[in-house]
Amino acid sequence: MTYLAKPRLHHPSLTKNQVGYTRRDYEGKVSTLCAGCGHDSISGAIVQACWQLDIAPHRVAKLSGIGCSSKTPDYFLGASHGFNTVHGRMPSVLTGAYLANRELLYLGISGDGDSASIGLGQFAHAMRRGVRMVYIVENNGVYGLTKGQFSATADKGSVAKKGATNNDTAIDLAALALQLGATFVARSFSGDKAQLVPLIEAAIRHGGAAFIDVISPCVAFNNHAGSTRSYDHVREHNEALNRIDFIDLAAEQVVEHPLDVIDVPQADGTALRLRKVAADYDPTDRLAAMNAMQLRAAAGEIATGLLYVDPAARDWHAAQRTAAGALNAFGEEALCPGAAALARINAGLR
Ligand SMILES: Cc1ncc(C[n+]2csc(CCOP(=O)(O)OP(=O)(O)O)c2C)c(N)n1
Ligand code: SF4
Ligand SMILES: [Mg+2]
């Protein structure tokens, strides 16, 4: 029934958040994806996270590439800014928007084909530059939109629906992001909202580039026996490194301290609360994170949770010492200071 528009009016008694919006205000159009597609669960988690964090929808810009995953921004945050770019080019368009207006929250939505195949170079540079954004890859191991060819994240030896075997080595985007210098790297599963929603919340509060690789089964082309991205396979091999509950200390008055949690301070003064499965796992140690991921992979397991975070991360604007505020809010005088100012700059470069 995707041709039916959602009703515009909401029941007046729906709960509102601190900025006056109901959860419905964070939704988008009715999804046209296949019933059961993991990508729809990720959209639901984004809606939940933005609503819970009291983010006004018009303060969000969502950008994507091309693919079933890249279609999803149409299905959440209908009142936000949106730009469906070209296949694999979301990061550069997002970077441009972020340079022009640093005051919006940027959500970059991509697929494994979009980011690990055609857009690998763009992904790499976005990670190493520290563009402040939440970069989510909805990773199903296939090109869902073009009917199920292997993507570059498909595991070696996995079998396609029509029987072909993938002989190429898989790219692990989370491991690559770590190697490239990303300051927040997480992995989750679309079927585990209890883990995914707090991770998205933490990524939103992070001060630099935040990357989340979300294993998201394609029920049409990659959910069969032999696939390593199917619901059954992921559930059986998912090894959670930690469970995080995002706690906004500014709003939270009563904080309990069970023995197996640690708080990681964030750049904005809030804290990430980690509920560790492995008592000795330290998400602030990049080398240890790389090692832990390799060990899990060697054991045929998927490490999920907050894999790495640098609590003191700074964004690209801070590194470049750009002017504070959004460029689009500057007046003509500030943007075009005249010939005398230009002469001074030129003189300083001689
Ligand atoms: C430049 C260009 N090349 C190829 C395509 C064809 N194409 C569209 S979507 C897609 C793959 C999408 O895969 P992924 O990013 O994993 O998204 P999914 O559909 O699996 O969510 C391809 C190859 C295109 N649209 N543009
Ligand atoms: S083809 Fe796969 S990725 Fe695309 S909507 Fe259907 S289940 Fe989702
Ligand atoms: Mg895909």
Tab-separated table of N, CA and C in Angstrom, residues 39-131:
chain	number	residue	atom	x	y	z
A	39	HIS	N	17.080	-2.552	5.939
A	39	HIS	CA	17.239	-1.094	5.844
A	39	HIS	C	16.095	-0.354	6.542
A	40	ASP	N	14.864	-0.911	6.484
A	40	ASP	CA	13.732	-0.235	7.129
A	40	ASP	C	13.916	-0.181	8.644
A	41	SER	N	14.532	-1.213	9.223
A	41	SER	CA	14.769	-1.206	10.670
A	41	SER	C	15.764	-0.109	11.032
A	42	ILE	N	16.741	0.121	10.151
A	42	ILE	CA	17.730	1.185	10.419
A	42	ILE	C	17.037	2.552	10.381
A	43	SER	N	16.120	2.730	9.407
A	43	SER	CA	15.361	3.990	9.361
A	43	SER	C	14.623	4.190	10.681
A	44	GLY	N	14.018	3.109	11.192
A	44	GLY	CA	13.282	3.192	12.460
A	44	GLY	C	14.203	3.576	13.608
A	45	ALA	N	15.423	3.049	13.589
A	45	ALA	CA	16.377	3.366	14.655
A	45	ALA	C	16.808	4.835	14.578
A	46	ILE	N	16.958	5.367	13.354
A	46	ILE	CA	17.333	6.784	13.188
A	46	ILE	C	16.211	7.677	13.716
A	47	VAL	N	14.969	7.323	13.377
A	47	VAL	CA	13.806	8.080	13.872
A	47	VAL	C	13.825	8.110	15.403
A	48	GLN	N	14.009	6.931	15.986
A	48	GLN	CA	13.999	6.805	17.445
A	48	GLN	C	15.106	7.652	18.081
A	49	ALA	N	16.310	7.568	17.510
A	49	ALA	CA	17.457	8.293	18.082
A	49	ALA	C	17.244	9.806	18.003
A	50	CYS	N	16.802	10.300	16.856
A	50	CYS	CA	16.634	11.752	16.700
A	50	CYS	C	15.523	12.271	17.593
A	51	TRP	N	14.460	11.477	17.729
A	51	TRP	CA	13.357	11.890	18.599
A	51	TRP	C	13.821	11.929	20.059
A	52	GLN	N	14.511	10.893	20.471
A	52	GLN	CA	14.965	10.815	21.870
A	52	GLN	C	15.982	11.902	22.200
A	53	LEU	N	16.776	12.310	21.225
A	53	LEU	CA	17.793	13.341	21.491
A	53	LEU	C	17.245	14.758	21.320
A	54	ASP	N	15.945	14.878	21.054
A	54	ASP	CA	15.294	16.202	20.935
A	54	ASP	C	15.932	17.055	19.839
A	55	ILE	N	16.234	16.420	18.718
A	55	ILE	CA	16.816	17.162	17.597
A	55	ILE	C	15.677	17.669	16.710
A	56	ALA	N	15.614	18.962	16.491
A	56	ALA	CA	14.557	19.505	15.633
A	56	ALA	C	14.798	19.024	14.203
A	57	PRO	N	13.789	18.427	13.561
A	57	PRO	CA	14.004	17.850	12.224
A	57	PRO	C	14.598	18.830	11.204
A	58	HIS	N	14.243	20.119	11.291
A	58	HIS	CA	14.759	21.064	10.288
A	58	HIS	C	16.234	21.418	10.520
A	59	ARG	N	16.834	20.881	11.587
A	59	ARG	CA	18.262	21.092	11.842
A	59	ARG	C	19.111	19.921	11.341
A	60	VAL	N	18.477	19.021	10.583
A	60	VAL	CA	19.181	17.830	10.086
A	60	VAL	C	19.278	17.882	8.558
A	61	ALA	N	20.430	17.485	8.024
A	61	ALA	CA	20.566	17.309	6.571
A	61	ALA	C	20.946	15.856	6.326
A	62	LYS	N	20.171	15.155	5.530
A	62	LYS	CA	20.432	13.734	5.255
A	62	LYS	C	20.831	13.621	3.784
A	63	LEU	N	21.972	13.004	3.557
A	63	LEU	CA	22.480	12.862	2.188
A	63	LEU	C	22.768	11.399	1.916
A	64	SER	N	22.587	10.983	0.687
A	64	SER	CA	22.819	9.579	0.351
A	64	SER	C	23.335	9.463	-1.076
A	65	GLY	N	23.687	8.230	-1.454
A	65	GLY	CA	24.155	7.969	-2.810
A	65	GLY	C	23.043	7.343	-3.627
A	66	ILE	N	23.314	6.144	-4.184
A	66	ILE	CA	22.308	5.429	-4.972
A	66	ILE	C	22.257	3.975	-4.504
A	67	GLY	N	21.060	3.428	-4.405
A	67	GLY	CA	20.862	2.051	-3.955
A	67	GLY	C	19.591	1.985	-3.117
A	68	CYS	N	19.175	0.770	-2.732
A	68	CYS	CA	17.998	0.661	-1.855
A	68	CYS	C	18.285	1.410	-0.560
A	69	SER	N	19.500	1.235	-0.024
A	69	SER	CA	19.898	1.927	1.207
A	69	SER	C	19.838	3.440	1.029
A	70	SER	N	20.302	3.902	-0.104
A	70	SER	CA	20.342	5.342	-0.334
A	70	SER	C	18.956	5.924	-0.597
A	71	LYS	N	17.979	5.057	-0.859
A	71	LYS	CA	16.591	5.544	-0.990
A	71	LYS	C	15.977	5.853	0.379
A	72	THR	N	16.543	5.229	1.438
A	72	THR	CA	15.843	5.277	2.730
A	72	THR	C	15.659	6.664	3.342
A	73	PRO	N	16.528	7.664	3.059
A	73	PRO	CA	16.262	8.970	3.673
A	73	PRO	C	14.878	9.530	3.320
A	74	ASP	N	14.269	8.977	2.271
A	74	ASP	CA	12.893	9.384	1.950
A	74	ASP	C	11.907	8.841	2.988
A	75	TYR	N	12.340	7.830	3.753
A	75	TYR	CA	11.409	7.150	4.663
A	75	TYR	C	11.611	7.542	6.120
A	76	PHE	N	12.483	8.507	6.382
A	76	PHE	CA	12.606	9.051	7.744
A	76	PHE	C	12.888	10.543	7.651
A	77	LEU	N	12.621	11.246	8.738
A	77	LEU	CA	12.891	12.690	8.828
A	77	LEU	C	12.384	13.451	7.597
A	78	GLY	N	11.085	13.324	7.370
A	78	GLY	CA	10.471	13.948	6.187
A	78	GLY	C	10.555	15.467	6.199
A	79	ALA	N	10.785	16.072	7.367
A	79	ALA	CA	10.842	17.534	7.430
A	79	ALA	C	12.278	18.054	7.445
A	80	SER	N	13.245	17.153	7.181
A	80	SER	CA	14.655	17.564	7.191
A	80	SER	C	15.115	17.908	5.777
A	81	HIS	N	16.310	18.491	5.680
A	81	HIS	CA	16.908	18.747	4.368
A	81	HIS	C	17.382	17.410	3.794
A	82	GLY	N	17.306	17.238	2.497
A	82	GLY	CA	17.726	15.965	1.911
A	82	GLY	C	18.377	16.153	0.549
A	83	PHE	N	19.331	15.293	0.221
A	83	PHE	CA	20.000	15.337	-1.086
A	83	PHE	C	20.391	13.912	-1.462
A	84	ASN	N	19.687	13.362	-2.437
A	84	ASN	CA	20.000	12.047	-2.975
A	84	ASN	C	21.003	12.291	-4.103
A	85	THR	N	22.308	12.005	-3.841
A	85	THR	CA	23.345	12.433	-4.791
A	85	THR	C	23.568	11.379	-5.877
A	86	VAL	N	24.804	11.235	-6.312
A	86	VAL	CA	25.172	10.283	-7.365
A	86	VAL	C	25.791	9.055	-6.691
A	87	HIS	N	25.788	7.910	-7.352
A	87	HIS	CA	26.306	6.657	-6.786
A	87	HIS	C	27.738	6.842	-6.267
A	88	GLY	N	27.934	6.640	-4.964
A	88	GLY	CA	29.271	6.713	-4.375
A	88	GLY	C	29.773	8.110	-4.085
A	89	ARG	N	28.973	9.131	-4.325
A	89	ARG	CA	29.457	10.516	-4.183
A	89	ARG	C	28.853	11.250	-3.005
A	90	MET	N	28.129	10.548	-2.130
A	90	MET	CA	27.547	11.224	-0.975
A	90	MET	C	28.585	11.981	-0.149
A	91	PRO	N	29.783	11.366	0.169
A	91	PRO	CA	30.698	12.061	1.069
A	91	PRO	C	31.152	13.426	0.557
A	92	SER	N	31.415	13.561	-0.745
A	92	SER	CA	31.927	14.852	-1.214
A	92	SER	C	30.827	15.912	-1.207
A	93	VAL	N	29.601	15.516	-1.542
A	93	VAL	CA	28.504	16.499	-1.522
A	93	VAL	C	28.227	16.903	-0.074
A	94	LEU	N	28.255	15.924	0.827
A	94	LEU	CA	28.037	16.225	2.248
A	94	LEU	C	29.140	17.150	2.767
A	95	THR	N	30.387	16.880	2.362
A	95	THR	CA	31.498	17.716	2.817
A	95	THR	C	31.269	19.167	2.393
A	96	GLY	N	30.831	19.360	1.160
A	96	GLY	CA	30.567	20.718	0.676
A	96	GLY	C	29.479	21.403	1.488
A	97	ALA	N	28.411	20.661	1.773
A	97	ALA	CA	27.308	21.239	2.552
A	97	ALA	C	27.780	21.597	3.960
A	98	TYR	N	28.598	20.713	4.518
A	98	TYR	CA	29.104	20.924	5.875
A	98	TYR	C	30.045	22.134	5.934
A	99	LEU	N	30.799	22.359	4.866
A	99	LEU	CA	31.672	23.530	4.843
A	99	LEU	C	30.838	24.808	4.808
A	100	ALA	N	29.738	24.766	4.081
A	100	ALA	CA	28.896	25.956	3.947
A	100	ALA	C	28.063	26.210	5.202
A	101	ASN	N	27.654	25.154	5.873
A	101	ASN	CA	26.814	25.334	7.064
A	101	ASN	C	27.147	24.263	8.093
A	102	ARG	N	27.997	24.621	9.027
A	102	ARG	CA	28.454	23.657	10.033
A	102	ARG	C	27.423	23.436	11.130
A	103	GLU	N	26.322	24.181	11.085
A	103	GLU	CA	25.399	24.131	12.217
A	103	GLU	C	24.305	23.083	12.092
A	104	LEU	N	24.281	22.358	10.980
A	104	LEU	CA	23.287	21.288	10.841
A	104	LEU	C	23.901	19.964	11.294
A	105	LEU	N	23.025	19.015	11.632
A	105	LEU	CA	23.483	17.650	11.898
A	105	LEU	C	23.463	16.912	10.561
A	106	TYR	N	24.602	16.356	10.167
A	106	TYR	CA	24.691	15.676	8.871
A	106	TYR	C	24.614	14.166	9.025
A	107	LEU	N	23.638	13.574	8.336
A	107	LEU	CA	23.500	12.119	8.299
A	107	LEU	C	23.844	11.668	6.890
A	108	GLY	N	24.885	10.865	6.757
A	108	GLY	CA	25.256	10.324	5.451
A	108	GLY	C	24.813	8.871	5.397
A	109	ILE	N	23.906	8.556	4.493
A	109	ILE	CA	23.374	7.194	4.396
A	109	ILE	C	23.882	6.566	3.107
A	110	SER	N	24.440	5.377	3.233
A	110	SER	CA	25.058	4.749	2.064
A	110	SER	C	24.879	3.237	2.124
A	111	GLY	N	25.262	2.569	1.045
A	111	GLY	CA	25.213	1.112	1.004
A	111	GLY	C	26.621	0.569	0.872
A	112	ASP	N	26.764	-0.729	0.959
A	112	ASP	CA	28.090	-1.347	0.825
A	112	ASP	C	28.597	-1.203	-0.603
A	113	GLY	N	27.699	-1.274	-1.581
A	113	GLY	CA	28.116	-1.027	-2.961
A	113	GLY	C	28.493	0.434	-3.112
A	114	ASP	N	27.676	1.301	-2.571
A	114	ASP	CA	27.868	2.748	-2.670
A	114	ASP	C	29.189	3.192	-2.031
A	115	SER	N	29.546	2.591	-0.884
A	115	SER	CA	30.740	3.042	-0.152
A	115	SER	C	31.974	2.163	-0.361
A	116	ALA	N	31.780	0.836	-0.525
A	116	ALA	CA	32.957	-0.046	-0.604
A	116	ALA	C	33.342	-0.350	-2.047
A	117	SER	N	32.421	-0.159	-2.986
A	117	SER	CA	32.753	-0.411	-4.391
A	117	SER	C	33.018	0.923	-5.074
A	118	ILE	N	32.000	1.503	-5.719
A	118	ILE	CA	32.245	2.720	-6.520
A	118	ILE	C	32.714	3.905	-5.667
A	119	GLY	N	32.277	3.955	-4.401
A	119	GLY	CA	32.589	5.147	-3.595
A	119	GLY	C	33.704	4.961	-2.591
A	120	LEU	N	34.567	3.972	-2.793
A	120	LEU	CA	35.583	3.675	-1.775
A	120	LEU	C	36.521	4.864	-1.527
A	121	GLY	N	36.916	5.540	-2.587
A	121	GLY	CA	37.820	6.689	-2.427
A	121	GLY	C	37.152	7.796	-1.635
A	122	GLN	N	35.882	8.041	-1.919
A	122	GLN	CA	35.154	9.108	-1.210
A	122	GLN	C	35.010	8.761	0.263
A	123	PHE	N	34.706	7.495	0.535
A	123	PHE	CA	34.579	7.025	1.915
A	123	PHE	C	35.898	7.273	2.657
A	124	ALA	N	37.003	6.888	2.034
A	124	ALA	CA	38.314	6.991	2.683
A	124	ALA	C	38.628	8.432	3.061
A	125	HIS	N	38.405	9.354	2.138
A	125	HIS	CA	38.774	10.742	2.429
A	125	HIS	C	37.856	11.374	3.456
A	126	ALA	N	36.580	10.982	3.460
A	126	ALA	CA	35.672	11.519	4.490
A	126	ALA	C	36.135	11.073	5.879
A	127	MET	N	36.592	9.835	5.987
A	127	MET	CA	37.046	9.323	7.278
A	127	MET	C	38.313	10.027	7.752
A	128	ARG	N	39.277	10.197	6.841
A	128	ARG	CA	40.557	10.768	7.281
A	128	ARG	C	40.479	12.273	7.514
A	129	ARG	N	39.475	12.945	6.904
A	129	ARG	CA	39.364	14.392	7.095
A	129	ARG	C	38.627	14.753	8.370
A	130	GLY	N	37.855	13.834	8.906
A	130	GLY	CA	37.119	14.153	10.128
A	130	GLY	C	35.956	15.097	9.901
A	131	VAL	N	35.294	14.947	8.757
A	131	VAL	CA	34.080	15.737	8.524
A	131	VAL	C	33.038	15.309	9.560
